[in-house]
XYZ file of C-alpha atoms in Angstrom:
361
model
C -21.431 -51.549 -56.693
C -20.324 -54.614 -54.727
C -20.026 -54.636 -50.963
C -16.251 -54.143 -51.087
C -16.703 -50.924 -53.051
C -19.330 -49.574 -50.634
C -16.816 -49.518 -47.761
C -13.280 -48.655 -48.809
C -10.362 -49.769 -46.661
C -6.750 -48.687 -46.753
C -3.911 -47.976 -44.346
C -1.828 -44.814 -44.173
C 1.131 -45.160 -41.834
C -0.415 -46.895 -38.834
C -3.952 -45.563 -39.297
C -6.632 -47.812 -40.785
C -8.980 -45.734 -42.948
C -12.599 -46.874 -43.281
C -14.598 -44.868 -45.833
C -18.341 -45.263 -46.360
C -18.657 -45.104 -50.129
C -22.215 -44.695 -51.355
C -22.153 -40.934 -51.960
C -25.226 -40.902 -54.232
C -27.203 -42.412 -51.339
C -25.450 -40.132 -48.857
C -23.553 -43.215 -47.684
C -26.689 -44.867 -46.306
C -25.873 -48.155 -44.611
C -26.932 -51.542 -45.888
C -26.269 -54.980 -44.433
C -23.182 -55.657 -46.520
C -21.600 -52.396 -45.351
C -22.237 -53.258 -41.716
C -20.621 -56.676 -42.137
C -17.628 -55.199 -43.942
C -17.138 -52.624 -41.177
C -17.292 -55.393 -38.584
C -14.634 -57.359 -40.423
C -12.478 -54.238 -40.761
C -12.618 -53.507 -37.029
C -11.805 -57.102 -36.153
C -8.764 -57.001 -38.431
C -7.646 -53.579 -37.134
C -7.911 -54.663 -33.509
C -5.711 -57.697 -34.048
C -3.176 -55.978 -36.321
C -0.332 -54.742 -34.150
C 0.764 -52.284 -36.825
C -2.558 -50.399 -36.609
C -2.848 -47.860 -33.777
C -6.208 -46.277 -34.677
C -9.164 -46.339 -37.057
C -10.460 -43.302 -38.947
C -14.049 -43.316 -40.244
C -14.994 -40.928 -43.049
C -17.712 -40.632 -45.680
C -17.225 -40.278 -49.419
C -18.590 -37.247 -51.235
C -19.268 -33.697 -50.109
C -22.600 -34.036 -48.334
C -21.897 -35.978 -45.189
C -20.703 -39.027 -43.322
C -23.910 -41.081 -43.439
C -27.638 -40.321 -43.704
C -28.623 -43.487 -41.816
C -29.865 -46.916 -42.792
C -31.347 -47.726 -46.163
C -34.930 -47.157 -45.036
C -36.443 -47.586 -48.481
C -35.271 -51.204 -48.531
C -36.546 -51.657 -44.966
C -39.984 -50.469 -46.086
C -39.907 -52.851 -49.059
C -39.036 -55.696 -46.704
C -41.897 -54.800 -44.362
C -44.378 -54.596 -47.241
C -43.290 -58.036 -48.430
C -43.669 -59.517 -44.957
C -39.930 -60.251 -44.841
C -37.500 -60.489 -41.960
C -34.190 -59.420 -43.499
C -34.394 -56.015 -41.815
C -34.272 -57.698 -38.421
C -31.090 -59.490 -39.466
C -29.665 -56.143 -40.591
C -30.516 -54.471 -37.274
C -29.117 -57.401 -35.321
C -25.717 -57.001 -36.984
C -25.893 -53.197 -37.014
C -26.530 -52.969 -33.270
C -23.723 -55.433 -32.607
C -21.470 -53.172 -34.681
C -22.539 -50.165 -32.592
C -21.530 -52.011 -29.426
C -18.294 -53.114 -31.096
C -17.395 -49.515 -31.867
C -18.115 -48.387 -28.312
C -15.795 -51.082 -26.900
C -13.090 -50.818 -29.569
C -9.762 -50.878 -27.683
C -7.912 -48.491 -29.981
C -8.798 -44.888 -30.846
C -11.785 -44.829 -33.189
C -11.833 -41.426 -34.857
C -15.147 -40.536 -36.507
C -15.187 -37.523 -38.809
C -18.809 -36.372 -38.425
C -18.682 -33.812 -41.224
C -21.891 -32.851 -43.016
C -25.046 -34.926 -42.543
C -24.911 -37.581 -39.831
C -28.283 -39.130 -39.094
C -29.760 -42.320 -37.669
C -27.436 -45.198 -38.463
C -24.722 -42.654 -39.214
C -24.858 -41.612 -35.570
C -24.570 -45.286 -34.620
C -21.276 -45.779 -36.462
C -19.765 -42.512 -35.261
C -21.088 -41.208 -31.934
C -20.086 -44.362 -30.033
C -16.460 -43.801 -31.062
C -13.757 -42.556 -28.729
C -12.835 -39.441 -30.760
C -15.766 -37.789 -32.499
C -14.932 -34.805 -34.679
C -17.498 -32.257 -35.881
C -17.139 -29.317 -38.259
C -19.218 -26.222 -38.980
C -20.958 -28.301 -41.670
C -22.112 -31.026 -39.276
C -25.839 -31.680 -39.016
C -26.532 -34.487 -36.564
C -29.957 -35.959 -35.895
C -32.000 -38.950 -34.840
C -35.090 -38.190 -36.975
C -36.868 -41.535 -36.591
C -40.190 -40.277 -35.180
C -40.794 -38.566 -38.524
C -40.887 -41.925 -40.318
C -42.956 -43.761 -37.706
C -39.908 -45.342 -36.109
C -38.004 -44.925 -32.816
C -34.374 -43.838 -32.263
C -32.139 -46.916 -32.349
C -28.433 -47.768 -32.950
C -27.820 -46.795 -29.329
C -29.452 -43.415 -29.917
C -31.663 -43.657 -26.842
C -28.508 -44.365 -24.800
C -26.764 -41.279 -26.207
C -29.774 -38.970 -25.978
C -30.744 -40.267 -22.561
C -27.286 -39.295 -21.294
C -27.438 -35.724 -22.662
C -27.654 -32.936 -20.064
C -31.092 -32.304 -18.632
C -33.836 -32.991 -21.146
C -31.912 -31.955 -24.261
C -31.904 -35.542 -25.505
C -35.651 -35.904 -25.012
C -36.189 -32.747 -27.049
C -34.014 -34.042 -29.894
C -35.561 -37.510 -29.789
C -39.157 -36.299 -30.037
C -38.637 -33.460 -32.523
C -35.997 -35.231 -34.619
C -34.276 -31.845 -34.956
C -30.745 -31.721 -36.330
C -28.006 -29.982 -34.366
C -24.778 -28.341 -35.402
C -21.299 -28.686 -33.952
C -21.697 -26.647 -30.757
C -24.964 -28.324 -29.795
C -23.552 -31.764 -30.581
C -20.673 -31.026 -28.220
C -23.065 -29.741 -25.553
C -25.186 -32.900 -25.831
C -22.207 -35.237 -25.583
C -22.554 -36.458 -29.172
C -19.095 -35.201 -30.165
C -15.710 -34.478 -28.598
C -13.889 -31.906 -30.711
C -14.620 -29.203 -33.284
C -12.256 -28.956 -36.236
C -12.963 -26.369 -38.975
C -13.646 -28.085 -42.280
C -10.772 -26.242 -43.924
C -8.410 -27.896 -41.440
C -9.723 -31.431 -41.966
C -7.208 -32.416 -44.697
C -4.310 -31.281 -42.490
C -5.854 -33.073 -39.523
C -6.080 -36.338 -41.457
C -2.507 -35.941 -42.710
C -1.329 -35.379 -39.137
C -3.218 -38.467 -37.956
C -1.474 -40.530 -40.609
C 1.909 -39.694 -39.032
C 0.843 -40.923 -35.572
C 2.580 -44.040 -34.300
C 0.853 -44.443 -30.918
C -2.718 -44.157 -29.599
C -1.559 -41.319 -27.375
C -0.344 -39.388 -30.401
C -3.741 -39.818 -32.072
C -5.500 -38.347 -29.041
C -2.992 -35.494 -28.820
C -3.424 -34.702 -32.518
C -7.193 -34.427 -32.144
C -6.737 -32.095 -29.190
C -4.159 -30.007 -31.061
C -6.490 -29.398 -34.017
C -9.550 -28.741 -31.855
C -11.024 -25.255 -31.993
C -14.074 -23.421 -30.695
C -17.319 -24.326 -32.446
C -19.607 -21.539 -33.712
C -22.324 -20.686 -31.206
C -25.072 -23.203 -30.669
C -28.680 -22.763 -29.600
C -29.710 -25.499 -27.192
C -27.768 -24.409 -24.128
C -29.594 -21.091 -24.168
C -32.932 -22.923 -24.211
C -32.185 -25.273 -21.324
C -34.653 -23.602 -18.935
C -37.778 -24.276 -20.953
C -36.512 -27.529 -22.441
C -35.770 -29.018 -19.038
C -39.039 -27.790 -17.559
C -41.275 -28.917 -20.409
C -39.725 -32.257 -21.302
C -39.556 -33.450 -17.693
C -43.287 -34.214 -17.919
C -44.415 -37.813 -17.652
C -46.347 -38.025 -20.927
C -46.091 -36.678 -24.449
C -49.456 -34.977 -23.981
C -48.208 -33.113 -20.923
C -44.982 -32.175 -22.702
C -47.072 -30.639 -25.502
C -49.196 -28.781 -22.968
C -46.150 -27.354 -21.201
C -44.543 -26.327 -24.496
C -47.736 -24.528 -25.502
C -48.073 -22.769 -22.167
C -44.518 -21.608 -21.555
C -44.760 -18.618 -23.904
C -41.460 -19.152 -25.720
C -41.654 -19.023 -29.552
C -39.093 -21.821 -29.926
C -41.191 -24.011 -27.626
C -44.265 -23.315 -29.738
C -42.316 -24.349 -32.825
C -41.299 -27.550 -31.055
C -44.993 -28.289 -30.481
C -45.720 -27.962 -34.180
C -42.763 -30.173 -35.041
C -43.676 -32.894 -32.557
C -47.344 -33.023 -33.536
C -46.366 -33.831 -37.127
C -44.676 -37.057 -35.993
C -46.131 -40.519 -35.510
C -48.151 -40.537 -32.258
C -47.142 -44.124 -31.539
C -43.489 -43.428 -32.258
C -43.575 -40.394 -29.964
C -44.951 -42.308 -27.004
C -42.637 -45.264 -27.503
C -39.658 -42.921 -27.914
C -40.374 -41.130 -24.646
C -40.672 -44.466 -22.864
C -37.469 -45.727 -24.503
C -35.457 -42.672 -23.431
C -36.710 -42.933 -19.847
C -36.033 -46.665 -19.698
C -32.578 -46.246 -21.249
C -31.541 -43.958 -18.410
C -32.246 -46.742 -15.946
C -30.247 -49.378 -17.810
C -26.614 -49.942 -16.856
C -24.901 -50.299 -20.235
C -25.080 -49.543 -23.927
C -25.507 -53.270 -24.556
C -28.629 -53.388 -22.373
C -30.042 -50.388 -24.237
C -29.330 -52.005 -27.605
C -31.187 -55.110 -26.436
C -34.137 -52.872 -25.597
C -33.916 -51.034 -28.905
C -33.948 -54.319 -30.799
C -37.224 -55.258 -29.101
C -38.671 -51.863 -29.995
C -37.448 -51.995 -33.597
C -38.733 -55.543 -34.067
C -42.227 -54.453 -33.042
C -42.150 -51.150 -34.929
C -41.213 -53.105 -38.058
C -44.602 -54.837 -37.924
C -46.631 -51.668 -37.380
C -48.169 -49.548 -40.165
C -46.520 -46.238 -39.269
C -43.040 -47.231 -40.445
C -44.322 -48.178 -43.899
C -46.417 -45.020 -44.091
C -43.719 -42.723 -42.750
C -41.126 -43.868 -45.273
C -43.709 -43.588 -48.040
C -44.502 -39.981 -47.128
C -40.924 -38.826 -46.576
C -38.863 -40.889 -49.026
C -40.997 -42.672 -51.635
C -43.836 -40.317 -52.612
C -42.338 -37.331 -50.780
C -45.744 -35.781 -50.187
C -44.784 -35.083 -46.530
C -48.329 -35.986 -45.547
C -48.223 -39.231 -43.551
C -51.486 -40.786 -42.405
C -50.558 -42.183 -39.021
C -52.441 -45.045 -37.404
C -53.553 -44.220 -34.743
C -53.724 -40.606 -35.847
C -53.913 -38.979 -32.401
C -51.809 -39.240 -29.241
C -54.903 -39.966 -27.158
C -55.572 -43.088 -29.245
C -52.193 -44.661 -28.393
C -52.733 -46.765 -25.271
C -50.277 -47.793 -22.574
C -50.672 -51.339 -23.876
C -49.634 -50.212 -27.363
C -46.465 -48.739 -25.901
C -45.696 -51.681 -23.612
C -45.954 -54.103 -26.535
C -42.772 -52.612 -27.985
C -40.747 -53.575 -24.915
C -41.980 -57.163 -24.565
C -39.263 -59.867 -24.476
C -38.571 -61.642 -27.759
C -37.647 -65.032 -26.338
C -35.210 -66.788 -28.656
C -35.299 -63.719 -30.895
C -33.510 -61.450 -28.414
C -30.415 -59.558 -29.533
C -28.720 -60.802 -26.376
C -25.877 -58.329 -25.935
C -26.561 -57.650 -22.264
C -25.871 -60.232 -19.540
C -28.626 -62.750 -18.999
C -30.617 -61.671 -22.050
C -31.468 -64.143 -24.773
C -28.914 -66.318 -26.520
C -25.243 -65.890 -25.701
C -23.571 -63.589 -28.218
C -20.382 -61.649 -28.652
C -19.521 -58.225 -30.036
C -15.897 -59.075 -30.767
C -16.276 -61.079 -33.951
């Protein structure tokens, strides 16, 4: 499949359709797809006949399962640098989507994880269905939430985002709405009619009104009912103290969260907590993406990413051997290293950071 086939483009009425088209790989993103999406958005922005963009995923399983992490592992094993080039363009695309001046409608049906969140949850109209399963599961592969994920999760009410970042748990439609990861629920059976209605829209205002007209009430979620213990436990200053509070609070769901967290990469957990806290203090998505690029660049050189992908994707033994293996062995210096400036290697989206760049090309 060439890069033009992996992202399909067509226009219906005044709506530009962008379809991720690698269904056998659950539409996992590669570099060529990111570049083609960037070109498509540039063209749509400057085409006066286009009033909105609609992002969908081919196949029945979901919008996008994330980046092609198997190829990232291969690159790391070979001592390459192409993954950094991929992330550089991917993060620029995430910022581009967030600042897109026309309605960007993302149909977050089915599985939406990692990089899939990056190309959807920064959009202006984010649609979920009862089939939606949305997650940033990076700690389970020895990595840290990126693609603006720490910006999104850091902005979630209370400590809900911290809980999702550390556990990597997937959420359904109601919880995605509660966390600010989505805007409207549309039942999957109504999606074809919704898309047909969008295709008749001739103004941005009509696109927004159509999304509101089709919006319904999502089936009951779970997180809002757990806010008390989530907020109390995840407000702790360290991962170790979070674990201690989860163990001590006496809630079965909190105990399950402990088990889930302790299976993740200790280094990734500590860096993730620091990244979420730092993201809340930054003043823009662009500044957070700059930070995430520093973190990703360092994580790419560490053993846990290679090992995590091996355990989850390559060998599928689900038995990663993390290094260090225990939270107590991950030092403050280990964490701080991930946030160190990259000099000329900075992503440079935020003002005064690294080389001058643009997100409009």
